[in-house]
Coordinates of C-alpha atoms in Angstrom, one line a residue:
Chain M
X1 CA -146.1 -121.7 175.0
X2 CA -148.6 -119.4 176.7
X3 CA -152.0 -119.6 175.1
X4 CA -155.1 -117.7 175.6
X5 CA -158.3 -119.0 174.1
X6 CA -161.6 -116.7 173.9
X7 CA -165.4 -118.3 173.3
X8 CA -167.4 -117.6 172.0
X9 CA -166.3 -115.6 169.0
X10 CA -169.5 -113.5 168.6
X11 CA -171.7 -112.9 171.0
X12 CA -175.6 -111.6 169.9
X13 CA -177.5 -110.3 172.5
X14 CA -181.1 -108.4 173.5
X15 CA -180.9 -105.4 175.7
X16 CA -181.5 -107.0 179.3
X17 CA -180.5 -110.4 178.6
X18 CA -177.0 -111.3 180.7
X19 CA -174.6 -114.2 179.9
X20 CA -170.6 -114.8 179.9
X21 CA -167.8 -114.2 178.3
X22 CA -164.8 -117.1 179.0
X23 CA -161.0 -117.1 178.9
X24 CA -159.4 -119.7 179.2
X25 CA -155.6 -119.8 179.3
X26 CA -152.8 -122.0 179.7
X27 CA -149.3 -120.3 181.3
X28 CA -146.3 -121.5 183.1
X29 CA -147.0 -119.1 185.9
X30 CA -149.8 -116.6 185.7
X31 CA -149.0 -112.9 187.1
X32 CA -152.1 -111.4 185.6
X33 CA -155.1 -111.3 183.8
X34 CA -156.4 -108.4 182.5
X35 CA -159.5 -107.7 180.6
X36 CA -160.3 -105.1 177.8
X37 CA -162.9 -103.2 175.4
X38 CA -162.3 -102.1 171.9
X39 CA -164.8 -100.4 170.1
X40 CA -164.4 -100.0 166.5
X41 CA -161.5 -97.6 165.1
X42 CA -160.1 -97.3 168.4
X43 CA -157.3 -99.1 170.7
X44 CA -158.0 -101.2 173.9
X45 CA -159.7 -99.7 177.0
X46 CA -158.2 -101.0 180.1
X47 CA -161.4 -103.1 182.4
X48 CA -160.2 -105.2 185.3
X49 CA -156.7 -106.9 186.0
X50 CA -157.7 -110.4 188.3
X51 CA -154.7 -111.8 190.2
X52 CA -155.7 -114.9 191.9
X53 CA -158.0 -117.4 192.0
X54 CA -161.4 -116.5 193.5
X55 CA -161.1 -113.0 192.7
X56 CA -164.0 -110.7 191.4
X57 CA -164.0 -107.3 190.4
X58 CA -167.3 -105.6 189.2
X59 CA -167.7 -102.4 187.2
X60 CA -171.8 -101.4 186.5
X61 CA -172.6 -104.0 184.2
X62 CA -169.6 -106.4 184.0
X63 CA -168.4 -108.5 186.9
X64 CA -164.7 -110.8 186.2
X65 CA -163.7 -113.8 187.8
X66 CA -161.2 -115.6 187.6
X67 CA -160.6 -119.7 188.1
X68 CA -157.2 -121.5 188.1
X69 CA -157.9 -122.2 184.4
X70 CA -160.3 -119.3 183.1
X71 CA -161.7 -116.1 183.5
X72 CA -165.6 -114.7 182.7
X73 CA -166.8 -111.8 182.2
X74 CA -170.1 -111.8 183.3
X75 CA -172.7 -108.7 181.6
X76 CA -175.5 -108.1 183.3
X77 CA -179.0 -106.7 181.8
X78 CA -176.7 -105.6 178.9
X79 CA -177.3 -101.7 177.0
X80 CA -176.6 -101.3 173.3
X81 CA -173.6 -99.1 174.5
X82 CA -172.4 -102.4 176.1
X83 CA -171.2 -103.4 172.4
X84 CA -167.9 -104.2 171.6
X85 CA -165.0 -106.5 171.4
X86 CA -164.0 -107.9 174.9
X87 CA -160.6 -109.3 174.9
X88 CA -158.7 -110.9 177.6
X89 CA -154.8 -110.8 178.0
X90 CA -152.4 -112.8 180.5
X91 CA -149.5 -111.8 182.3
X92 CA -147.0 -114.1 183.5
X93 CA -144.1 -114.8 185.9
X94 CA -141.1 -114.6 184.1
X95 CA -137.3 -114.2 185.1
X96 CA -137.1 -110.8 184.2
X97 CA -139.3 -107.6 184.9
X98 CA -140.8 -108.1 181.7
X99 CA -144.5 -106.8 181.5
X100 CA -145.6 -108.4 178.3
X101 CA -149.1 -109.5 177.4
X102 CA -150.7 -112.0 175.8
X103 CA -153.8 -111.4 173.9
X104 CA -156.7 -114.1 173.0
X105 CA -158.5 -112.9 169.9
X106 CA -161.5 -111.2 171.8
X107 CA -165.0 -112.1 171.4
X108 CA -167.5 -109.4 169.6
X109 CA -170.7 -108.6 171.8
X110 CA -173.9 -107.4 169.9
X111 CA -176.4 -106.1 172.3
X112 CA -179.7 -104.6 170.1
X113 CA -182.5 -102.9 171.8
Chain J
X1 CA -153.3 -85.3 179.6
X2 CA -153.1 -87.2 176.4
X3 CA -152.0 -90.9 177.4
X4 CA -150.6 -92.3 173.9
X5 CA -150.6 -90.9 171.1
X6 CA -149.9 -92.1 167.9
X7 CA -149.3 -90.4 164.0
X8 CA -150.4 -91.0 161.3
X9 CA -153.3 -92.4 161.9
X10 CA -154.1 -93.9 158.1
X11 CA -151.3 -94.2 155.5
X12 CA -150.8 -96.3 152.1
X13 CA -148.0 -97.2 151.3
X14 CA -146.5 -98.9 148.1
X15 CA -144.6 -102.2 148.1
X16 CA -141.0 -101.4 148.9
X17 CA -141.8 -97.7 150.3
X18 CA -140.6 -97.2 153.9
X19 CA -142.5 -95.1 156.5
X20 CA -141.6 -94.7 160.8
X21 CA -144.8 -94.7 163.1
X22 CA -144.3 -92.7 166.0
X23 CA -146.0 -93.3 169.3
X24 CA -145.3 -90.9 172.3
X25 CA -146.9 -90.9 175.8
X26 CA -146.7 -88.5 178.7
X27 CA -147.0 -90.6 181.5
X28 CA -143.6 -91.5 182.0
X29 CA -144.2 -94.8 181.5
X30 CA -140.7 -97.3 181.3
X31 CA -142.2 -99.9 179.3
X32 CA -143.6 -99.4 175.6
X33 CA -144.9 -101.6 173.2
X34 CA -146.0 -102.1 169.6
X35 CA -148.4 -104.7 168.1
X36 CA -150.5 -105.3 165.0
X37 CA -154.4 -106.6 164.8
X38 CA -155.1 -108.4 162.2
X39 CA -158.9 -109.9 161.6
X40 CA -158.9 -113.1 162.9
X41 CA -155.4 -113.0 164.4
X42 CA -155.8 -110.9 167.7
X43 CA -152.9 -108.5 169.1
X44 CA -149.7 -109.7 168.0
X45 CA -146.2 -108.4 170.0
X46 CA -143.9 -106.7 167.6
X47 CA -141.3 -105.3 169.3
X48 CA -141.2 -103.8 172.8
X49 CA -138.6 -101.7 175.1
X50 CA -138.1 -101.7 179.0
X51 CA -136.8 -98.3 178.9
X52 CA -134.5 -95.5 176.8
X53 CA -132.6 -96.8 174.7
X54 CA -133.3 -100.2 175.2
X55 CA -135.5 -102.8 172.5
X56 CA -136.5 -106.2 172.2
X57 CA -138.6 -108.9 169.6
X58 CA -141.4 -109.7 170.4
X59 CA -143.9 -112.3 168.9
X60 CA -143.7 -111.1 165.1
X61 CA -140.6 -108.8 165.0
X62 CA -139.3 -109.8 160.7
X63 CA -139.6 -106.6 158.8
X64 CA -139.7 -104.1 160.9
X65 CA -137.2 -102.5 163.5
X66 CA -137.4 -99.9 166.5
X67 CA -135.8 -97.3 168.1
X68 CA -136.1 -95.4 171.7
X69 CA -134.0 -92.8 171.8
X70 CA -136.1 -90.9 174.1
X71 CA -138.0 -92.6 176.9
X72 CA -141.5 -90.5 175.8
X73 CA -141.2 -91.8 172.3
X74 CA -141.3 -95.2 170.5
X75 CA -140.8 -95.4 166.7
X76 CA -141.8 -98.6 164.3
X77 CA -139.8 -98.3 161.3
X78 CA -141.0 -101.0 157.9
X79 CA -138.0 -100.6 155.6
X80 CA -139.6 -101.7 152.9
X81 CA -143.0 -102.3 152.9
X82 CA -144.8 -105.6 151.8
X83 CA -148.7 -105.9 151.5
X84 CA -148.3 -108.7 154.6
X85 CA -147.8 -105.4 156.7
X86 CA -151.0 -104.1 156.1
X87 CA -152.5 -104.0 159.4
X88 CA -153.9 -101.8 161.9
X89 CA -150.5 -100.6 164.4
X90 CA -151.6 -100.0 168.2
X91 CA -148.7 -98.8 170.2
X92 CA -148.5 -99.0 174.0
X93 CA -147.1 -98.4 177.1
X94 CA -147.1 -99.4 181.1
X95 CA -145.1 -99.1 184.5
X96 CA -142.5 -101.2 185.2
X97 CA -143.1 -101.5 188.8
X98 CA -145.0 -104.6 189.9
X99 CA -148.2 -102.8 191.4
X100 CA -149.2 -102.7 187.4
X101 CA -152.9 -102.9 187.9
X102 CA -153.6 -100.7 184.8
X103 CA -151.7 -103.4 182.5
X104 CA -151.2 -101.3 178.9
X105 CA -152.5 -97.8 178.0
X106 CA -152.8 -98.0 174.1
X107 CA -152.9 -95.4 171.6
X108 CA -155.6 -95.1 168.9
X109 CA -153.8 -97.1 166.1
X110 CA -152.8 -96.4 162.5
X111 CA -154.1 -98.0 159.7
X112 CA -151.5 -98.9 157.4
X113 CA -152.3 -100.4 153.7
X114 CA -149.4 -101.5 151.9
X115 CA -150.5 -102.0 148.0

């Protein structure tokens, strides 16, 4: 069964102080992993989609990477706008073009000023 | 262009009443989706379609059923409602073809409250 663990659950923060979000996940054969933001009241906002191992993808503040095992997102000098619930989803290899995620339980970032 | 969009956006409903959400997008997607949040329980995979006319279960599919008559709309149908359903509904969609580096678009959600 494919599993997709988040840590930490919360995340509290002062503007300009960076640290990492992890994923870790465990799949028969990993396609994709695909990170999101939801703000309160509203649905997922597409990030970065990672592929293979070694991969990094940046967008201002947040940088993902991606290990055989895990993923971070890293945030960088982090903005109260930076707020938010990061969660990660995997896609996997499967014997049909099916495009299903799955979905780790995300991790709520509090950045105050 | 308004990606996903989903109605209502709040209901409540009362045990054993039956509602259909409707999600529609305008990208032409081939592949939609429907899941329910729950505090504590992430994104959960109700029911899904690979194109018109086609559906499939996904992770939590009891109670509810689907329907895609038209490949621009996705409906979630609860037959009769039970306060386990009360959740917050996030419908999506996504290409079929395998350069999918956007993964899902997803609609604004409805809040449903079953009492």
């Amino acid at each position: 069964e494919d599993q997709v663990t988040q840590s930490p659950e919360a995340l509290r923060l002062q503007e300009g102080e960076s640290s990492s979000l992890n994923c870790s996940y465990t799949v028969s054969g990993l396609r994709g992993l695909f990170w999101y933001r939801q703000d309160p009241g509203k649905g997922p906002e597409f990030l970065f989609t990672l592929y293979s191992a070694g991969e990094e993808k940046e967008k201002e503040r947040l940088k993902a990477t991606l290990t055989k095992k895990e993923s971070f997102l890293h945030i960088t000098a982090p903005k109260p706008e930076d707020s938010a619930t990061y969660l990660c989803a995997v896609q996997v290899n499967s014997g049909g073009s099916n495009y299903k995620l799955t979905f780790g339980k995300g991790t709520l970032l509090t950045v105050n000023p | 262009n308004a990606g996903v969009t989903q109605t209502p956006k709040f209901r409540v409903l009362k045990t054993g009443q039956s509602m259909t959400l409707l999600c529609a997008q305008d990208m032409n997607h081939e592949y939609m989706y429907w899941y329910r949040q729950d505090p504590g329980m992430g994104l959960r995979l109700i029911h899904y379609s690979v194109g018109e006319g086609t559906t499939a279960k996904g992770e939590v599919p009891d109670g509810y059923n689907v329907s895609r008559l038209k490949k621009q709309n996705f409906l979630l149908g609860l037959e009769s409602a039970a306060p386990s359903q009360t959740s917050v509904y996030f419908c999506a969609s996504s290409y079929s073809r395998s350069e999918n580096n956007y993964g899902y678009t997803f609609g604004s959600g409805t809040r449903l409250t079953v009492v």
